[in-house]
Structures are given as C-alpha cells and as structure tokens.
XYZ file of C-alpha atoms in Angstrom:
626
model
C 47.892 99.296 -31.596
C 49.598 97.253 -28.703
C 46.530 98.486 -26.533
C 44.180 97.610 -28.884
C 45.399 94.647 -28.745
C 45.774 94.246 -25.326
C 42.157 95.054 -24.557
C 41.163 92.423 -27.090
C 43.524 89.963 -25.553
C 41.669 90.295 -22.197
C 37.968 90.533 -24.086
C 38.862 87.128 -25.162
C 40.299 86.064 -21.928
C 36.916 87.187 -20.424
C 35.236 85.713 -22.719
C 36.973 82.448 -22.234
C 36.634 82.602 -18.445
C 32.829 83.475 -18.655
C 32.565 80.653 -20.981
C 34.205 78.065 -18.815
C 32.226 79.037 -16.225
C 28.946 78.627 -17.900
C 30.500 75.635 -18.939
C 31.345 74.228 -15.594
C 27.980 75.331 -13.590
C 25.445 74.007 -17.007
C 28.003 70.425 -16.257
C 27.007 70.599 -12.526
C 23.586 72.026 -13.123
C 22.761 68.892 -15.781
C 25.028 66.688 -13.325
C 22.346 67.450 -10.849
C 19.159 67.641 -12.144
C 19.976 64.865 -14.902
C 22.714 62.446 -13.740
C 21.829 63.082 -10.134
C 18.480 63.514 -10.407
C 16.529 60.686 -9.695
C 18.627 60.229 -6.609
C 17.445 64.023 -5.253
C 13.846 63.487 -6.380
C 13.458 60.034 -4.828
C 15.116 61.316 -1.058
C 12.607 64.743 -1.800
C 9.812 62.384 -1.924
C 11.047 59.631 0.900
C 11.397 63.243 3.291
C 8.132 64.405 2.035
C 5.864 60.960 1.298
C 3.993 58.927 4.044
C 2.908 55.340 3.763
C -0.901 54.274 5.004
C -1.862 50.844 5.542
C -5.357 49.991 3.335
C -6.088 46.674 5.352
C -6.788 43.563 3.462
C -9.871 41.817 3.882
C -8.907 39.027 6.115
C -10.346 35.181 4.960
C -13.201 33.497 5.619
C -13.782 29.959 7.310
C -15.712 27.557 6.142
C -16.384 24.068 7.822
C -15.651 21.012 5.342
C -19.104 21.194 3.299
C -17.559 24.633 2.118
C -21.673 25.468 1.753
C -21.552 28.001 4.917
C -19.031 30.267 6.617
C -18.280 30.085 10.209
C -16.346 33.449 10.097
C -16.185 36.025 7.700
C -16.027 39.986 7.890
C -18.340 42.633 8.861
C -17.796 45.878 7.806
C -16.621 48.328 11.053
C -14.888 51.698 11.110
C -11.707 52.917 13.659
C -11.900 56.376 15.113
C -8.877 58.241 14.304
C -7.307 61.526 15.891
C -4.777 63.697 14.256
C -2.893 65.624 17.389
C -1.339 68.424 16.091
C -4.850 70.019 14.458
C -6.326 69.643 17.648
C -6.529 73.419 18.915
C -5.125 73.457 21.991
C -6.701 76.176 23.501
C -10.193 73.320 23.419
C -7.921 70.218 23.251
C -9.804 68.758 26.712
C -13.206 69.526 25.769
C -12.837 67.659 22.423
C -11.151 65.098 24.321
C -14.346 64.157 26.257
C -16.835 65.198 23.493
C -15.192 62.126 21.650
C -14.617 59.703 24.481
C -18.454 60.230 25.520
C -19.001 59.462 21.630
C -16.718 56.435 21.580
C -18.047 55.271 24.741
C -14.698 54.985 26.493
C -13.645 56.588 29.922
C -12.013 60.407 28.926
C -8.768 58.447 30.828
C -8.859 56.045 28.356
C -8.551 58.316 24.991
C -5.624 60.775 27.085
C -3.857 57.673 27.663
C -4.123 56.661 24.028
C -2.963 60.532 23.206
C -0.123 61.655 25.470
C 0.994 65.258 25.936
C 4.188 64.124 24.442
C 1.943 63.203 20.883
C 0.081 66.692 20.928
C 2.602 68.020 17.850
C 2.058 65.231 15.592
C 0.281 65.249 12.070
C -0.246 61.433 12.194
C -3.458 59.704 12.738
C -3.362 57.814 15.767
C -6.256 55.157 16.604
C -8.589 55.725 19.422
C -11.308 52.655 18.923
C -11.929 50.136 16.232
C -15.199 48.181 15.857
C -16.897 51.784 15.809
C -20.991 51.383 14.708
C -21.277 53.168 10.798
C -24.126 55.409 12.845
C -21.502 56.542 15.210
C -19.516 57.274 12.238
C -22.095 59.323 10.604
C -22.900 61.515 14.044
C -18.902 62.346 13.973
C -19.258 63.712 10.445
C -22.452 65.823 11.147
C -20.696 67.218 13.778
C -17.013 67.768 11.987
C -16.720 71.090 13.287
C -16.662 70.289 17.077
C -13.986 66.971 16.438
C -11.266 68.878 14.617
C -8.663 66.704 14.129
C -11.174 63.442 14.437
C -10.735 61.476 11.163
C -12.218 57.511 10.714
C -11.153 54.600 8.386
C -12.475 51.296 7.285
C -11.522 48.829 9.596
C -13.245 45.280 9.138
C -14.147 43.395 12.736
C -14.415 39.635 12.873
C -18.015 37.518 13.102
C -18.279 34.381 14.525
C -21.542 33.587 12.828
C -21.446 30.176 14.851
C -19.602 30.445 18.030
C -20.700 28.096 21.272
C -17.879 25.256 20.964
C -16.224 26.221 18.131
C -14.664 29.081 19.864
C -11.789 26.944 20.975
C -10.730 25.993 17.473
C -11.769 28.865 15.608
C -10.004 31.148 18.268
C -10.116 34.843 17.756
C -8.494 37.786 16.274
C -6.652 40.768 17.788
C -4.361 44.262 17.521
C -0.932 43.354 17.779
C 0.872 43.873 20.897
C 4.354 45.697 21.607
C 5.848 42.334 22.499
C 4.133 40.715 19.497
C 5.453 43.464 17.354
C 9.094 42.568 18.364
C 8.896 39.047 17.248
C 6.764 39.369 14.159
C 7.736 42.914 13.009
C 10.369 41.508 10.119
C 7.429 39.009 9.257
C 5.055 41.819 7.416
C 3.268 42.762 10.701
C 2.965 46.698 11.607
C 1.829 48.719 14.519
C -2.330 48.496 14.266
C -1.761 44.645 12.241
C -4.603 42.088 13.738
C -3.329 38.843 13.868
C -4.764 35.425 15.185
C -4.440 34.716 18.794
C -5.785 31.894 19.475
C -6.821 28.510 17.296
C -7.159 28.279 13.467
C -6.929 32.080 13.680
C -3.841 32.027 14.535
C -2.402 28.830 13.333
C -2.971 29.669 9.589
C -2.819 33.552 9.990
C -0.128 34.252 7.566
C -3.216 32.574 5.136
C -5.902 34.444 6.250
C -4.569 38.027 7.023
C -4.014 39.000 3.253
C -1.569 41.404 2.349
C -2.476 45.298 2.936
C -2.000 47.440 0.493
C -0.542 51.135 1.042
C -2.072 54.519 0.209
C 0.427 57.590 -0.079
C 0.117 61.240 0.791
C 2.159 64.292 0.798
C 3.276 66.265 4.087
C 4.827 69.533 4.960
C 7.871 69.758 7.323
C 5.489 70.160 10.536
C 4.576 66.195 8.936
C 0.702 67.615 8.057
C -1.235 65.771 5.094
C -0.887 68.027 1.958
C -2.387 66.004 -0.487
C -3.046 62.273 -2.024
C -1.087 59.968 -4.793
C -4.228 57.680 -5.455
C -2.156 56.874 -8.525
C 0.394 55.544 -6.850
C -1.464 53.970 -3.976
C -1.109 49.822 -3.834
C -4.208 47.673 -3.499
C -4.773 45.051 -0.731
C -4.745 42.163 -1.377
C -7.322 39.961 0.651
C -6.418 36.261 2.404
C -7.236 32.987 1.066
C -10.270 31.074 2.436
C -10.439 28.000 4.663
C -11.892 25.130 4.506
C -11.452 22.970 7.893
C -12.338 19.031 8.520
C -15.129 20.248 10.957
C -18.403 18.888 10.606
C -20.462 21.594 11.717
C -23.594 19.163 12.168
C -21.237 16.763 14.432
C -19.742 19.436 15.696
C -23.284 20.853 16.943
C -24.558 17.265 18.258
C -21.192 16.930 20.237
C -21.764 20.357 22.021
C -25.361 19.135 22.939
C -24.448 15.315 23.829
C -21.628 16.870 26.285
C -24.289 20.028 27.481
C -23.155 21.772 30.699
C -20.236 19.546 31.554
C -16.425 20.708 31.879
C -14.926 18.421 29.682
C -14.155 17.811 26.198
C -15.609 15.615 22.753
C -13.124 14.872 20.067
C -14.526 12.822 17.144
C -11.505 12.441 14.413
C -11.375 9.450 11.017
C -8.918 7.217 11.855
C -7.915 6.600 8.026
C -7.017 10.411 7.537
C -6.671 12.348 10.431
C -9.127 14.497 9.783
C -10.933 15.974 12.966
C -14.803 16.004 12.450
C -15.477 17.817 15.536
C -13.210 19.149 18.538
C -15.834 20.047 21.972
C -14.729 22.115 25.296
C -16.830 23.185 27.437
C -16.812 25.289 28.989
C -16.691 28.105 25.688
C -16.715 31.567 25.155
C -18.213 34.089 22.587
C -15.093 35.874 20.514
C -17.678 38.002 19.366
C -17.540 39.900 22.763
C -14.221 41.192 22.274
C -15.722 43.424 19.668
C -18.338 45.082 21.873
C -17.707 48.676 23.813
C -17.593 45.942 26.798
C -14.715 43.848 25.307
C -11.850 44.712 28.139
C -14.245 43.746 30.691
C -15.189 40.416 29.193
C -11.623 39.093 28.456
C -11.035 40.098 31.915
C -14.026 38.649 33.643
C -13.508 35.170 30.994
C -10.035 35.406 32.185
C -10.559 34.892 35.761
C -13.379 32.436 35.687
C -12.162 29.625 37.765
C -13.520 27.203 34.939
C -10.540 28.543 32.508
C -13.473 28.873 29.639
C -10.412 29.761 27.545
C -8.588 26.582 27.659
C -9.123 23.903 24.951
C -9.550 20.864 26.902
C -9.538 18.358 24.298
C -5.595 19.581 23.382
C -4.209 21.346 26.608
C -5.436 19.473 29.461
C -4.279 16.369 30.420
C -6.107 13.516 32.895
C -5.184 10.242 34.284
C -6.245 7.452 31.885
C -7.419 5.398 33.913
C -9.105 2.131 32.802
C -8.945 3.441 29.273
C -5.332 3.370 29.757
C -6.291 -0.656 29.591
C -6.300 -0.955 25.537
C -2.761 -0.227 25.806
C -1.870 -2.970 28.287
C -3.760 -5.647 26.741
C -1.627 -4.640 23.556
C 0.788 -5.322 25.412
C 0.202 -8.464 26.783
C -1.011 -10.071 23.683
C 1.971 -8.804 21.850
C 4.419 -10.366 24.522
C 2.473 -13.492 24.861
C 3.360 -12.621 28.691
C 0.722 -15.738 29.568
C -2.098 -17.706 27.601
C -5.397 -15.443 26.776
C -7.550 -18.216 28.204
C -5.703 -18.339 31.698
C -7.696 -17.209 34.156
C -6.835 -14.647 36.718
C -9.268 -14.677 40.358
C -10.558 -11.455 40.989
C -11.967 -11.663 44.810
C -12.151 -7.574 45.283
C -8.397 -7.131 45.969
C -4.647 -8.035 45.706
C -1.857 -8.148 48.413
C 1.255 -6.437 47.265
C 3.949 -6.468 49.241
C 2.530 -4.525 52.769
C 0.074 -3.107 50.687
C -3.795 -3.997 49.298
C -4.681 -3.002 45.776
C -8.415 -2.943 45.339
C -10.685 -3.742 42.341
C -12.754 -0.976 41.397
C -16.077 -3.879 42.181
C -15.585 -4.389 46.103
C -17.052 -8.069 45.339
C -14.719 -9.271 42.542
C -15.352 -10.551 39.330
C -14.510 -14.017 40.160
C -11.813 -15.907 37.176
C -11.938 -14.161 34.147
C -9.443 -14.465 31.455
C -8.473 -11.741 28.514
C -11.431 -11.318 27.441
C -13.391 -11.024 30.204
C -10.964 -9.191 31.998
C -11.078 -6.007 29.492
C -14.766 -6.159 29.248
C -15.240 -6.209 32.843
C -12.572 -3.348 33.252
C -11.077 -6.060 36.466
C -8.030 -4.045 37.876
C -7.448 -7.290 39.367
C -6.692 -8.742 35.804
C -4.765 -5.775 35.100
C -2.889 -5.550 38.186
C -1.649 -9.179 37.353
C -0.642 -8.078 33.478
C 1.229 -4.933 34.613
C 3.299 -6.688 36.832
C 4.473 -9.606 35.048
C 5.130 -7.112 31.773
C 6.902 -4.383 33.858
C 7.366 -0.731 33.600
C 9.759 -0.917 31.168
C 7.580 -2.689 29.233
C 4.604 -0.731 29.831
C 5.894 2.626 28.901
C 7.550 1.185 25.614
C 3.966 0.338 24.295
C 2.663 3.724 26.149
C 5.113 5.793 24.319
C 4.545 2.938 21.277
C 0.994 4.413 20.885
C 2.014 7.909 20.966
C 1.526 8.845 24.339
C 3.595 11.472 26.173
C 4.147 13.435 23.242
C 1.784 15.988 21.289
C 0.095 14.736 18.346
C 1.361 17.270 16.341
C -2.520 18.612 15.657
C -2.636 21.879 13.340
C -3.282 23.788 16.517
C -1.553 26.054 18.788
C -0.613 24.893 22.372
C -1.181 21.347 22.273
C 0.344 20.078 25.472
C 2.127 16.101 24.866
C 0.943 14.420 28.597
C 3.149 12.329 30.177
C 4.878 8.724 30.785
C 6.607 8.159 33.523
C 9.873 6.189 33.933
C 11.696 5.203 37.201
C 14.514 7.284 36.126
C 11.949 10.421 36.178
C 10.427 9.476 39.487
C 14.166 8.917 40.995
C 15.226 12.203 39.448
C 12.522 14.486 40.466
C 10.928 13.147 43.487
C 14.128 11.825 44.878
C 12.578 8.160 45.657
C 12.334 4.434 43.493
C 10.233 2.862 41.754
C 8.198 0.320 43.563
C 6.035 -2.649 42.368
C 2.849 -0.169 43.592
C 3.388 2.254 41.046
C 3.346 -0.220 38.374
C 0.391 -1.511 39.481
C -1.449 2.171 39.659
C 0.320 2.569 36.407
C -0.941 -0.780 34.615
C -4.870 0.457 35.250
C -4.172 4.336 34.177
C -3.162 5.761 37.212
C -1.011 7.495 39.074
C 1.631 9.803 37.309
C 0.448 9.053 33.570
C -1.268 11.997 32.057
C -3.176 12.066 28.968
C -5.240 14.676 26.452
C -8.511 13.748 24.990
C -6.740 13.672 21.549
C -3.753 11.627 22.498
C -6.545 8.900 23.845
C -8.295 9.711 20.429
C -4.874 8.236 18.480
C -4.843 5.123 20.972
C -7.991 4.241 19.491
C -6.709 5.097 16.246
C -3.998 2.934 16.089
C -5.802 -0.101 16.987
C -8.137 0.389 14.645
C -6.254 1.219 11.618
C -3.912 -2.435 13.303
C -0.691 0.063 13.578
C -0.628 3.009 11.587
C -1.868 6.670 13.233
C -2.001 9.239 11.014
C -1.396 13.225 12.293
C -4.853 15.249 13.627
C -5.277 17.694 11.647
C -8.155 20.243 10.959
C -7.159 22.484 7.727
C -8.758 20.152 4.795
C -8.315 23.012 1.724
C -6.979 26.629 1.095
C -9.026 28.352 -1.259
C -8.514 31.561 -3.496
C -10.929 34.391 -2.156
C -12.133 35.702 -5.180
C -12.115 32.492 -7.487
C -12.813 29.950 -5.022
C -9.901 27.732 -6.675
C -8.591 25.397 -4.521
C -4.679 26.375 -4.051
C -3.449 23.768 -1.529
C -5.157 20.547 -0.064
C -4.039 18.925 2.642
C -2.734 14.829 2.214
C -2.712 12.476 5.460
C 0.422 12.758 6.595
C 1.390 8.984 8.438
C 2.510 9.863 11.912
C 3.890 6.251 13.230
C 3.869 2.656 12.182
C 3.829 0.356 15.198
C 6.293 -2.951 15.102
C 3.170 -4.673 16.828
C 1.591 -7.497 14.790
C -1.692 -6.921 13.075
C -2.701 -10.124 14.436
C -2.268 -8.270 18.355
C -4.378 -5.330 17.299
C -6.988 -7.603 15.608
C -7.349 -9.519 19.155
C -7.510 -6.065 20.797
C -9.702 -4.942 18.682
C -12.372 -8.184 19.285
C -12.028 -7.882 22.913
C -13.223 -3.973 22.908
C -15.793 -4.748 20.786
C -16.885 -7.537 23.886
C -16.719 -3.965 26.218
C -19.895 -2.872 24.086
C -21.643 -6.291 23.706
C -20.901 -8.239 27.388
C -19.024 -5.477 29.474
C -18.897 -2.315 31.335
C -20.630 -0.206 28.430
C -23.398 -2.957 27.471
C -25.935 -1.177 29.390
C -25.541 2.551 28.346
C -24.135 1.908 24.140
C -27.434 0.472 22.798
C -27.071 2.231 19.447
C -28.564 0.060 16.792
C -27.567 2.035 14.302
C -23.614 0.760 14.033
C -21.303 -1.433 15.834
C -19.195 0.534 18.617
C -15.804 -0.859 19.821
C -14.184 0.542 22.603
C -13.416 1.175 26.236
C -15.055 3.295 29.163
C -12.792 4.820 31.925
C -13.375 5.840 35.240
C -10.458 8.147 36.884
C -9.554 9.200 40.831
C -9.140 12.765 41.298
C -9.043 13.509 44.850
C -12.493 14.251 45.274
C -15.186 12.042 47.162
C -17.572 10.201 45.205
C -15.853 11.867 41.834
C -14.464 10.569 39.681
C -13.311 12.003 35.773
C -15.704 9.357 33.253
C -13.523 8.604 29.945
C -15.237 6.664 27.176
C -13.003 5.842 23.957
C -14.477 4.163 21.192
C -14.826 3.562 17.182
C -17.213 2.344 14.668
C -18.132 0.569 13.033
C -16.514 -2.201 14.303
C -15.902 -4.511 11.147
C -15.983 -2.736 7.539
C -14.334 -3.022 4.531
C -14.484 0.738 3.999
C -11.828 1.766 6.801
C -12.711 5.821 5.576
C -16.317 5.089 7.050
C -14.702 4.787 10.575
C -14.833 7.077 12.778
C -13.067 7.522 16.617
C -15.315 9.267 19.395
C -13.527 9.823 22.871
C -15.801 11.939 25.467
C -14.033 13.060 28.704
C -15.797 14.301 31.692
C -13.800 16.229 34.435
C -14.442 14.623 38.515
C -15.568 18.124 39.019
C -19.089 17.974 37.671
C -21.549 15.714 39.696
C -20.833 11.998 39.057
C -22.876 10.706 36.542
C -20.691 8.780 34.427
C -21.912 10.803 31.537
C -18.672 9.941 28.722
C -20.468 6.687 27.472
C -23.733 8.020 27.545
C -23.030 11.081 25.422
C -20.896 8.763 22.786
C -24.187 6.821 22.544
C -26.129 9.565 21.353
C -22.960 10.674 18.674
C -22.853 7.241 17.540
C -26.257 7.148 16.678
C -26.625 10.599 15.294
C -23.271 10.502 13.193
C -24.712 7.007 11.425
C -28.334 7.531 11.490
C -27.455 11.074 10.263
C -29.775 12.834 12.747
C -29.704 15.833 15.239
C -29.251 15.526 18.741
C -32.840 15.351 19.204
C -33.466 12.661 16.829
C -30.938 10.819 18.054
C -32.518 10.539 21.893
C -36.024 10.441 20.548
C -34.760 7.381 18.519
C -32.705 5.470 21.579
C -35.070 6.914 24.205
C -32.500 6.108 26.772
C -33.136 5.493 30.254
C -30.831 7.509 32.025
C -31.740 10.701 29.202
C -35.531 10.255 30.539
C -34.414 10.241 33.607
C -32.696 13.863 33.318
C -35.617 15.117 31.492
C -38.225 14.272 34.362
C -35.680 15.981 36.968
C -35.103 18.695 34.904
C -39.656 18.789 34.699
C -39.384 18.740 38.405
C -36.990 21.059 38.803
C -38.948 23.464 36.501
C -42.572 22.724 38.322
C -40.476 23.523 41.723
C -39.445 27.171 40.977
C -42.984 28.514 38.894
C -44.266 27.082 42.774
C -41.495 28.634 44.493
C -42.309 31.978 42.314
C-alpha cells in the first residue's frame, strides 16, 4: 500500500513538474511570439527590408504669363549595376561591353565600381540621362550585362535657355560635401538638387518628395522579392511661376547681343524683376549630354566667366550714374542755390592736383540742372566737396548701396562704399580731398551691381520707398494648378529724404533725355524716359564700361505702369557706348509692345543702321575672301 502510494505520489509530482513546465515555456512561447512579437517581426524585417528611392517628378517653371514652361521634365533612364551578380570570372569584359554602351571611358565605370564594391547586392549608378533606345539595346542583350539593371530617372529641359540660364540655373547629383550639409534636410546619396539660380533658390519647392519602394534580401543583401503594397508614392514639386517676362526677357538678350555685360529691367512699385540679362550665357542643357564633364569644364575656364550672373555678382564703378545720388544729395542739404552757377572750363585745381571734366573744352556755367544733364564732373566735383564724404556715403548707403538687395537669388554680392576709416584701415593711408572728388562722379573705390543701380532708380522714382527684387511671383500645386502661395512686395527702405528732393531729381533726369547727354541716342516716341547715362574708367585705353539707368514713363498716375531699365556694358568690349542705345530699343519695345525687330524698324536709329551696313560689309568681304 505505502508503495502504491508512493509511486502515485511521484506520478503526481511528475505530473505537476511536466505541467509547470509546459506552463512556463507556452508563458515564454506566447511572451514571445505575442507580447514580444511585434518587436521580433519589425527588427526581422528592418535586418531583412531595403528602402529604394522612386524619385519625384521635380516642378516646372513657368515665366509670369503661366501660358508656357521654361523648364519642365523629360523622361531619361540611369544605368544601374548590381556588383555581386557580376560573375567574376567575365567581370572586365562586361565592364567594357557596358562602358562602350554608356559611352564612358572603361576607367570611368571601374572607378564608379571599386574592387572593394564587387560583393555587394546593391544597385549602384553608372550614368543617368541614358537615351530609352540605349535602354532597350541593354535589355535585348540581358544575357551579356548580368548584373546591369536601369531605372526611371527624369533629366531637366531648358526649353528656352540663351539668357535665362543665369536665373533659371541648373540642376545636379548631390555631392559628398553637399551631402554633409543637407543630409538631415531630406537629401540622399543620388538626390539632384539646384545649383545654381531659381533652381536652387526654391529647390526645397521644386524637388518634390520621393517616395520609397521596398524589397526583400537574403543575408549575402541580394533582392528576394518586392512589397509593392507597401511601397510609398512620390510625391512631385509644386510649380513656379516667376516675374520674368519672357518677351522682355527675349528683347533684352537681343538689345544687349554679343556684349559682356548685363540688362536688368525690374517695376519699381513691386519689385518684381521683368527680365534679368548676362551675357555672356550658357546652355544647362549640355550638362545632360555624354559630353557634359567636358563642357562644365571647358565653360568653367572660359576667361569670360559665362557662368557668372553679372547683373547680381559683379560689381563696376558707377561712374556718372553714381550722379543721381549726389544731386539727392545736394538738393536735400540745400548745400547752395539750384540756380547758382558753377564754370566748367575743362578742369579744376585741387590742391597740387588737376581734376579734369570728362569734355576737354568745358561746359561753360551751368547750374543744377544743366549740370546733371550735361553729366559736368566739374559741377560735380564742386557738389562733392562742399557736401563731404561723410555726407556722400550717408545718401550712398541711404539708397541702398553697399549692401545686397536681398534679390530671391543665390550669390548676390552687396558692392561697396567706402569710408575714410576703411581706406585708413586697409590701405594704411587718409583720406584726401581727391578721393572725394573721384568719389562725388562714381569713381574710384565705390563698386556697384547692375541691380543695386536698378534700386537707385527705384527709389527716386517711387520719391523714397524701394521695395525688395524679387523674381518668384506664385507657387502653384502640380496637379491642380491651385495657387498655394503668392508672393506680396515686401518694402525694403523708406528714405528720410523729402519727396519734394526726389521730385526735383526726378525733373532734372528727365532734362538728361530731353537737353542732355542721352538726347541724341533715347528718341523713343513711344514713352517718356527719365534717367542717367554713365561712362566708367577701367584701366584700359580708349575703354571705358557705358552705364545707362533710366525709368518710364516719366509722369503717370499709374506708378504700377513704371518700369526701371539699367543696361551695363563692361570696358572690355569695343567702345561703343552701347548702354543707352540698347535701353532705347527696350523702351520702345516694352511700350509699343513689339519685338526687337519692330522696335528698330520703328526708331530706325542711326547708329543701329550703321552696324547693319558694317555687319553687310563685313559679310560681302569674306563670300570675296572665300
């Protein structure tokens, strides 16, 4: 009996132990794969899931009509080579089959695919902007490109480039060093971003946001299989619409033609910038050509700098233009009666030291007027010293000068006003009377960019208040074309000076046009110009750089009608004194709302006829010569 009872004693013991056993490993077993598991199957999945990018479609630019695109995106493939499924036993040969396919140097794609890559299962990028016929070929001939794999990748086309290269700018892959800075900002490894112009000022609007496609790998990291339904769609970047004028844009380019310098036509009562000229441009639709490294190299070491935006980042002396801020000046400070009379006989003794009128003759007396419509450095010489340099760079600085306007543009440079605490500080020497003088007719250290001149002009004609360049007008959904943001002037600076100064100003530019230095080239009919030519030293002989800053029309009681033109010609193309002469022919094609070759057909200009019959002669010379 007692072992009867014994043996059942450790039958239940068993059984209890068994039990609590099962018990304890079902509690970790449901612990696991119940309470833990969502933890386990999300880290199986992070180890055994890869991320794609599916680009977004990047935005389109439109000019302020919104009726054409400038940019948009045309569809393009990258090349694509997985590594590790490369057989390595033919790994060279495939190597140049697909560089001779690609069209790049066999150096080029082993560069791009190290030895220390040959073990991945990840897709690394060989070319972008491949031809959809290149494509096919690769896919007829799978079998001898194992490992070769493509994707859509959209390229960038400049349907109108010539001048608007500058603003537009162009797009590019992302660099390592970009990558550093902009990684924590969305931006990937294979991202293209802006680098230059609108492109890159508003890329964060234009690039979208890509979407992701995931797929399955083994532990050697190879591509098992998809998740469409978990993949994440793209979503594509907003539109553009920019202040350009494309049809002022185009009869700047031509007014300029083959001359380093700049056009900047902006409305003084917004801001807006109707049309923004360098020359000379570049095509950014050569960067997406087999020949793209050679072009950016060959554009980037053209001693014309055909990259560089010369109405924003490159700064000139002012020279007589410089005047419209001196004579603001001088009426503001009543430094002497308007109607006094200064003598201009051809030069001024200063000190040990003759200052020379830019006529050898003189001008004879001439008071306010007269002296800002006759340009007289003689006058001027007179004004800037009794005002001072104190006094002039107050109303320099007054009118914005020495400072960037703040344009919606990258690398705007701000000039520069210069103070005898400057000159004592950097070149070690003081201020003398001369420099004042050099600086009073828009010479000598003062530096100013085509746009800065453009808010001079500004100012006086809105009688104080300049209101920030800008060239984004409205962002606009992709797909619904709603607009989502729109930009507002923003007001920049109110000057103390009395309306009454800029109104006097304003009359004695408009005397430039009708009695002065521009009478004989601004004989548009078709509105009334105000403004002020310029003729700067540069160092060369018989060069000189040829401003001309103007607005129209003159007297209005719609101030939105106005519009400011400055034209800047560098000393380095033959003297002509081409900046009034091409502001003629913008004047009269922005208000007679005609082309460029309307607009000389319609003035008939002599010094435009003159070009043509050298250009005829020219012509007749070589077909004799050939």
């Amino acid at each position: 009996m007692n072992g009867e009872q014994e043996a059942r004693a450790r039958a239940i013991a068993l059984a209890v132990f068994i039990s609590a056993a099962f018990f304890v490993l079902a509690s970790q077993l449901f612990f696991l794969q119940v309470i833990r598991g969502w933890e386990y199957k999300r880290q199986a999945r992070a180890v055994t899931r890869r991320e794609l990018p599916i680009p977004a479609q990047r935005g389109e630019i439109f000019d302020r009509r919104n009726d054409f695109p400038l940019v948009v995106n045309q569809d393009s493939f990258a090349v694509d080579l997985m590594p590790a499924e490369v057989p390595a036993a033919s790994r060279t040969q495939v190597l140049e089959r697909l560089a001779q396919v690609l069209g790049l140097p066999t150096e080029e794609v082993h560069k791009r695919v190290p030895e220390k890559y040959y073990h991945l299962y990840q897709p690394i990028e060989i070319k972008g902007g491949v031809a959809f016929e290149t494509i096919a070929y690769l896919a007829e001939h799978l079998s001898d490109f194992p490992g070769v794999t493509w994707h859509n990748k959209p390229i960038r086309n400049y349907l109108v480039p010539g001048s608007l290269a500058h603003l537009l700018g162009y797009v590019g892959d992302i660099t390592r060093e970009e990558i550093q800075i902009l990684y924590n900002q969305g931006y990937a490894f294979g991202s293209v971003l802006g680098k230059s112009g609108v492109e890159k000022q508003y890329d964060r609007l234009l690039r979208g946001k890509d979407g992701k496609r995931f797929q399955m790998v083994d532990v050697t990291e190879k591509y098992l299989a998809k998740r469409p339904d978990e993949d994440i769609p793209p979503e594509p970047g907003n539109n553009l619409v920019l202040t350009i004028d494309r049809r002022i844009q185009l009869l700047c380019e031509k007014a300029l033609g083959p001359r380093i310098g700049s056009v900047v036509v902006l409305k003084p009562s917004s801001g807006e910038v109707l049309a923004l000229v360098s020359y000379p441009y570049f095509d950014p639709n050569l960067f997406f050509t087999p020949a793209a490294t050679e072009e950016f190299n060959r554009l980037s070491l053209d001693p014309s700098f055909p990259f560089l935006n010369r109405a924003i980042q490159s700064v000139y002396p002012p020279a007589s233009a410089f005047k419209m801020v001196v004579s603001t000046a001088l009426v503001e400070e009543e430094a002497f009666p308007l109607t006094r009379k200064v003598l201009c006989t051809g030069q001024i003794q200063y000190g040990d030291r003759v200052f020379r009128c830019w006529r050898k003759t003189g001008h004879g007396p001439l008071d306010f007027f007269g002296g800002l419509a006759q340009s007289c450095d003689v006058y001027f010489y007179t004004v800037g010293d009794l005002l001072g340099v104190e006094r002039l760079s107050y109303y320099a600085r007054d009118f914005g000068l020495g400072q960037p306007t703040g344009i919606d543009l990258p690398g705007e440079v701000g000039g520069f006003v210069p103070t005898p605490e400057w000159k004592e500080k950097v070149h070690h020497m003081k201020w003398l009377g001369g420099d004042t003088l050099n600086m009073s007719i828009g010479q000598g250290y003062m530096a100013v960019s085509p746009l800065q001149m453009a808010n001079v002009v500004a100012l006086i004609a809105n009688e104080g208040r300049v209101y920030r360049p800008n060239v984004l007008l409205q962002v606009r959904d992709a797909a619904s074309g709603a607009v989502l943001q729109r930009a507002s002037p923003e007001l920049l600076h109110v000057s103390a000076v009395r309306r009454e100064t800029f109104q006097t100003v304003q009359q004695a530019m408009r005397q430039v046009i009708t009695e002065g230095t521009a009478n004989v080239v601004i004989t548009t009919k078709a509105v009334e110009v105000a403004g002020k030519t310029g003729t700067g030293e540069a160092g060369f002989e018989e060069q000189w750089h040829s401003w001309f800053a103007a607005y129209a029309p003159y007297q209005t009681e719609r101030p939105e009608e106005r519009v400011v033109v400055v034209v800047m010609v560098e000393a380095v193309n033959t003297w002509e004194w081409w900046a009034p002469k091409a502001a003629d022919v913008i004047f009269q094609g922005i208000f007679a709302k005609q082309t460029f070759e309307e607009a000389v057909e319609t003035l008939r200009p002599w010094w435009y006829l003159e070009e043509r019959r050298k250009e005829a002669a020219r012509v007749s010379t070589d077909e004799e010569i050939r």
